[in-house]
Coordinates of C-alpha atoms in Angstrom, one line a residue:
M422 CA 81.4 142.9 89.3
M423 CA 83.1 140.8 92.1
K424 CA 83.2 141.9 95.6
L425 CA 86.5 141.5 97.6
A426 CA 85.7 142.7 101.1
Y427 CA 84.2 139.6 102.8
I428 CA 85.5 136.2 102.4
S429 CA 85.0 133.1 104.5
F430 CA 87.9 130.8 105.5
L431 CA 87.8 127.2 106.8
L432 CA 91.1 125.9 107.7
C433 CA 92.5 122.7 108.8
Y434 CA 94.6 122.0 112.2
F435 CA 97.3 119.4 112.1
L436 CA 96.2 116.0 112.5
L437 CA 96.8 113.3 114.7
V438 CA 99.6 111.2 113.4
N439 CA 98.4 107.5 113.5
Y440 CA 101.5 105.1 113.4
S441 CA 99.8 103.0 110.4
H442 CA 100.7 102.4 107.3
V443 CA 79.2 101.7 107.2
A444 CA 77.3 102.1 110.4
S445 CA 73.9 103.9 110.6
D446 CA 75.0 106.4 113.3
R447 CA 78.2 107.5 111.4
P448 CA 78.1 110.9 110.6
R449 CA 77.4 111.8 107.1
P450 CA 77.6 115.0 105.4
F451 CA 74.1 116.1 104.3
K452 CA 72.5 118.6 101.3
S453 CA 72.3 121.9 102.7
N454 CA 69.7 124.3 101.3
I455 CA 72.1 127.1 101.4
S456 CA 74.0 127.9 98.1
I457 CA 77.2 129.6 97.8
P458 CA 78.5 131.1 94.5
A459 CA 82.0 129.4 94.4
L460 CA 84.3 127.4 96.5
F461 CA 88.2 127.8 96.3
V462 CA 90.3 125.0 97.5
F463 CA 94.1 125.4 98.4
G464 CA 96.5 122.7 100.0
D465 CA 98.4 119.5 99.4
S466 CA 97.5 115.8 99.0
W467 CA 94.5 115.7 101.1
V468 CA 92.5 118.0 99.0
D469 CA 94.4 117.6 95.5
N470 CA 92.0 116.7 92.9
G471 CA 94.5 116.1 90.0
N472 CA 96.7 119.2 89.8
G473 CA 99.5 117.1 90.8
K474 CA 98.9 114.7 87.7
Y475 CA 99.4 118.0 85.7
L476 CA 102.7 118.8 87.1
G477 CA 104.0 115.4 86.4
N478 CA 103.4 113.9 89.5
P479 CA 100.7 111.7 89.5
N480 CA 99.7 109.0 92.2
P481 CA 101.8 105.6 91.5
S482 CA 99.3 103.4 92.2
S483 CA 95.8 102.3 90.8
A484 CA 94.5 102.0 94.2
Y485 CA 94.1 105.6 94.4
G486 CA 90.3 106.7 93.2
V487 CA 89.1 103.3 93.2
D488 CA 85.8 104.4 94.3
F489 CA 85.8 107.7 92.4
K490 CA 84.6 107.2 88.8
V491 CA 85.0 110.4 87.7
D492 CA 88.9 110.5 87.3
N493 CA 90.9 107.5 88.8
Q494 CA 94.0 108.2 90.6
S495 CA 93.8 111.9 90.9
R496 CA 92.9 112.2 94.4
A497 CA 95.2 110.3 97.2
T498 CA 92.4 108.4 98.6
N499 CA 89.7 105.7 97.5
G500 CA 86.9 108.2 97.1
K501 CA 85.8 111.8 97.8
T502 CA 88.0 114.4 99.4
M503 CA 87.0 116.7 102.2
A504 CA 86.6 119.5 99.4
D505 CA 84.4 117.2 97.2
F506 CA 82.1 116.7 100.3
I507 CA 82.0 120.3 100.9
A508 CA 81.1 121.2 97.2
R509 CA 78.5 118.5 97.4
T510 CA 76.9 119.8 100.6
F511 CA 76.2 123.4 99.0
G512 CA 75.1 122.1 95.7
M513 CA 78.0 122.5 93.5
P514 CA 79.7 119.6 91.4
C515 CA 82.9 118.5 92.8
L516 CA 85.4 120.9 91.3
P517 CA 87.8 119.9 88.4
P518 CA 92.0 120.6 88.9
F519 CA 92.4 123.8 88.0
L520 CA 95.7 123.1 86.1
S521 CA 93.0 120.8 83.9
L522 CA 91.2 124.2 82.5
K523 CA 92.3 125.5 78.8
K524 CA 93.4 128.7 78.8
S525 CA 89.9 129.7 77.0
E526 CA 88.0 128.3 79.7
S527 CA 86.9 130.4 82.9
I528 CA 86.1 129.1 86.5
Q529 CA 82.6 128.6 87.1
F530 CA 81.9 127.3 90.5
G531 CA 85.5 127.9 92.1
A532 CA 88.7 126.3 91.6
N533 CA 91.0 123.6 93.1
Y534 CA 94.5 124.8 93.3
A535 CA 95.9 122.0 95.9
S536 CA 98.7 119.8 94.8
R537 CA 100.5 116.8 96.2
W538 CA 103.7 117.1 98.5
V539 CA 102.7 120.7 99.1
N540 CA 103.8 122.6 102.1
C541 CA 103.1 125.8 103.5
M542 CA 106.4 127.5 101.9
D543 CA 104.2 126.6 98.5
L544 CA 100.9 128.1 99.2
D545 CA 102.1 131.7 97.7
E546 CA 101.9 129.9 94.1
Q547 CA 98.7 128.6 94.5
I548 CA 97.7 132.0 95.9
M549 CA 98.8 133.9 92.7
L550 CA 96.9 131.1 90.4
F551 CA 93.9 132.1 92.2
K552 CA 94.4 135.9 92.0
S553 CA 94.9 135.4 88.4
S554 CA 92.0 133.0 87.5
V555 CA 89.7 135.4 89.6
E556 CA 90.9 138.2 87.7
N557 CA 90.8 137.1 84.4
S558 CA 87.3 135.2 84.9
R559 CA 84.6 136.0 82.8
N560 CA 82.0 134.7 85.2
S561 CA 80.5 137.0 87.6
F562 CA 80.4 135.5 91.3
D563 CA 80.1 137.1 94.5
L564 CA 83.5 136.4 96.6
S565 CA 81.7 137.8 99.6
K566 CA 79.6 134.9 99.9
S567 CA 82.2 132.2 98.7
L568 CA 84.3 129.9 100.8
I569 CA 88.0 129.3 100.7
F570 CA 89.1 126.1 102.1
I571 CA 92.8 125.4 102.8
N572 CA 94.1 122.4 104.1
M573 CA 97.9 122.3 105.2
G574 CA 100.2 121.0 107.8
Q575 CA 100.6 117.3 106.9
N576 CA 103.4 117.8 104.7
D577 CA 105.1 120.3 106.5
M578 CA 105.1 117.7 109.4
D579 CA 106.1 114.6 107.2
L580 CA 108.1 116.1 104.6
N581 CA 110.1 118.4 106.9
K582 CA 113.9 118.3 106.1
K583 CA 114.8 118.6 109.7
L584 CA 112.3 115.8 110.9
G585 CA 113.8 113.7 107.9
P586 CA 112.0 112.5 104.7
F587 CA 108.7 110.6 105.3
S588 CA 109.4 110.7 109.1
I589 CA 106.1 109.2 110.0
S590 CA 107.1 105.7 108.4
Q591 CA 110.6 106.2 110.0
E592 CA 109.5 106.4 113.5
K593 CA 109.5 103.8 116.2
P594 CA 106.9 104.8 118.4
T595 CA 106.0 102.8 121.8
T596 CA 102.4 103.5 121.8
R597 CA 99.6 103.7 118.8
C598 CA 100.6 107.1 117.9
V599 CA 103.9 109.0 116.7
E600 CA 104.4 110.8 119.9
R601 CA 107.1 113.2 119.1
L602 CA 105.3 114.4 115.7
N603 CA 101.9 114.5 117.7
K604 CA 103.5 116.8 120.2
L605 CA 104.8 119.0 117.6
A606 CA 101.5 119.2 115.6
S607 CA 99.5 119.8 119.2
Q608 CA 101.9 122.7 120.0
F609 CA 101.0 124.3 116.9
N610 CA 97.6 123.7 116.9
N611 CA 97.5 125.7 120.4
Y612 CA 99.0 129.0 118.6
L613 CA 96.2 128.9 115.6
P614 CA 93.3 130.3 117.3
Q615 CA 95.2 133.6 118.5
M616 CA 96.8 133.6 115.0
L617 CA 93.5 133.8 113.2
E618 CA 91.8 136.0 115.7
D619 CA 94.7 138.6 114.7
L620 CA 94.3 137.8 111.1
Q621 CA 90.6 138.7 111.4
S622 CA 91.4 141.7 113.1
T623 CA 93.5 142.9 110.2
L624 CA 90.6 141.9 107.7
P625 CA 87.5 143.3 108.6
G626 CA 84.5 141.5 107.7
S627 CA 86.4 138.2 107.0
N628 CA 85.3 135.1 108.7
F629 CA 88.1 132.4 109.8
V630 CA 87.1 128.8 111.1
L631 CA 89.4 126.3 112.1
L632 CA 88.4 122.5 111.4
D633 CA 89.9 120.7 114.2
V634 CA 91.0 117.6 112.2
Y635 CA 93.4 116.5 115.3
K636 CA 90.3 116.0 117.8
V637 CA 88.2 114.3 115.0
F638 CA 90.8 111.7 114.8
E639 CA 91.3 111.2 118.4
D640 CA 87.5 110.8 118.8
V641 CA 87.4 108.2 116.2
F642 CA 90.5 106.4 117.4
S643 CA 88.7 106.5 120.9
E644 CA 85.7 104.9 119.8
P645 CA 86.0 103.7 116.5
S646 CA 83.1 101.4 116.3
S647 CA 80.5 104.3 117.1
Y648 CA 82.0 105.7 113.6
G649 CA 81.6 102.5 111.9
I650 CA 85.0 102.1 111.8
S651 CA 87.0 98.6 112.7
D652 CA 90.5 99.2 111.8
I653 CA 92.5 102.5 113.0
S654 CA 96.2 100.9 112.5
H655 CA 96.5 99.9 108.9
S656 CA 96.4 101.2 105.6
C657 CA 93.4 100.1 103.2
C658 CA 95.9 99.5 100.3
A659 CA 99.3 97.9 100.3
I660 CA 102.2 100.0 101.1
D661 CA 105.9 99.3 99.8
S662 CA 107.3 98.5 103.3
V663 CA 110.9 98.0 101.6
K664 CA 111.2 101.4 100.6
Q665 CA 109.5 102.8 103.8
I666 CA 107.0 105.1 101.8
P667 CA 103.7 105.5 103.3
I668 CA 102.0 105.3 99.7
C669 CA 100.2 102.5 97.8
K670 CA 102.4 100.7 95.8
N671 CA 100.0 98.7 93.5
G672 CA 96.3 98.4 92.9
E673 CA 95.6 95.9 95.8
V674 CA 93.0 97.4 98.4
C675 CA 90.9 96.2 101.2
S676 CA 87.3 95.2 100.2
N677 CA 85.9 96.9 103.4
R678 CA 87.2 100.2 102.5
N679 CA 84.1 101.7 104.7
Q680 CA 85.9 100.3 107.7
Y681 CA 89.4 101.8 107.6
A682 CA 90.2 105.2 108.9
F683 CA 93.6 105.3 106.4
F684 CA 93.6 104.6 103.1
D685 CA 97.6 104.7 102.9
G686 CA 100.2 105.5 105.5
I687 CA 99.1 109.4 105.5
H688 CA 95.8 109.7 104.0
P689 CA 92.3 109.5 105.2
T690 CA 89.8 107.0 103.3
E691 CA 86.6 108.9 101.7
V692 CA 84.9 107.9 105.1
M693 CA 87.2 109.5 107.3
N694 CA 86.7 112.4 104.8
S695 CA 83.1 112.4 105.1
I696 CA 83.2 112.4 108.9
M697 CA 85.4 115.2 109.2
I698 CA 83.4 117.3 107.0
S699 CA 79.9 116.1 108.5
R700 CA 81.1 117.4 112.3
C701 CA 82.6 120.5 110.6
L702 CA 79.1 121.4 109.2
K703 CA 77.3 120.9 112.6
E704 CA 79.4 121.1 115.5
S705 CA 80.8 124.2 116.8
T706 CA 83.6 122.0 119.0
I707 CA 85.2 120.7 115.8
C708 CA 85.0 123.8 113.5
K709 CA 85.5 126.7 115.8
P710 CA 84.3 129.0 116.6
I711 CA 81.5 128.3 114.7
N712 CA 80.5 125.3 112.6
L713 CA 80.2 125.2 108.7
M714 CA 76.9 125.9 108.4
K715 CA 76.8 129.1 110.7
L716 CA 79.8 130.2 108.9
M717 CA 77.8 130.2 105.4
M718 CA 75.1 131.8 107.3
A719 CA 76.9 134.6 108.6

C-alpha cells in the first residue's frame, strides 16, 4: 500500500530576471547515500523533460539538449535540468516524460508531469495526472518518503497577458536587470514563506522547503567568476532578434557552455541548474527553512 500522509515538497522561488537573450570550486551536486522511493516533478519548461513534445509543442531548435544524449530537444537547456540533478543525487535515473509512458506501463521511480509554457493556472491538470497515475500504479512505493518538486513562476511573469507576451524581451531596462519584473518577483517571493507555513499547518506531517532561485542568481551575478561563469548577459544559443522571442532559433550554440548562466533568453544552462541544486542540497539559506539533504532525512 502507498502511504499518503507525509510528503516532502521542494518549491522554487521566482528567479531574478536578467536582461539576457568549469571552475574547480564551482558548487556541484553529489551522490547521496540517502535514497528516495520516488520523485514527482511539476512545473514549466525549466523542468520539462519532453512532455511538451508529446503535446505537439516541441522545442523549435536542435540547440536544445545538445549535451544531453538521451533525448535531444526535450529539455529547454543544453543538458540536465534541476529535476535531473535531484534524481541523480538520490540514486535514481532521469525520469522519462510522463506522456511518453504507454497506458500499460506503470510508474517506477516517480514521474515528470512538467510541460512548456505552463503557468500556475495549468498546474491543476498536472496534479490530476499525478493522482490518476499513482492510483493506477502497479508498483508499491512509499509516498511518505518521496519528494515532490514544483518549479513554477517564470511563465507567470514572462507570459502574463497583463504584462504583455514575452515581456522580458520587450523591456528596455536601464540596468543589467529588468527592474519592473524583478520588483514583482521580489514582492511575490516575500509572501511565499508565510503561505507555506499556512499550508504546512493544514497538512500535518508534510514538509515544505523553498529553493530561493532569486538568491542564487543574485549571487552568481555578483561574483560570476567564483562560480566559473564568465557571461551573465548573453544567451549561449542564437536568439531570433527580429521576432523578439527569447528562445533559440537554430542549432547554433556557444562552445563554452559551462561559462554561461543562460542557454537562451529565459532558461538557465545545465551549469546553472547544477549550481542551484548543489546549493539547495547543502545550504539552508538557499533552501529554506532546511536544506534538501535535511529535508530528505526528516
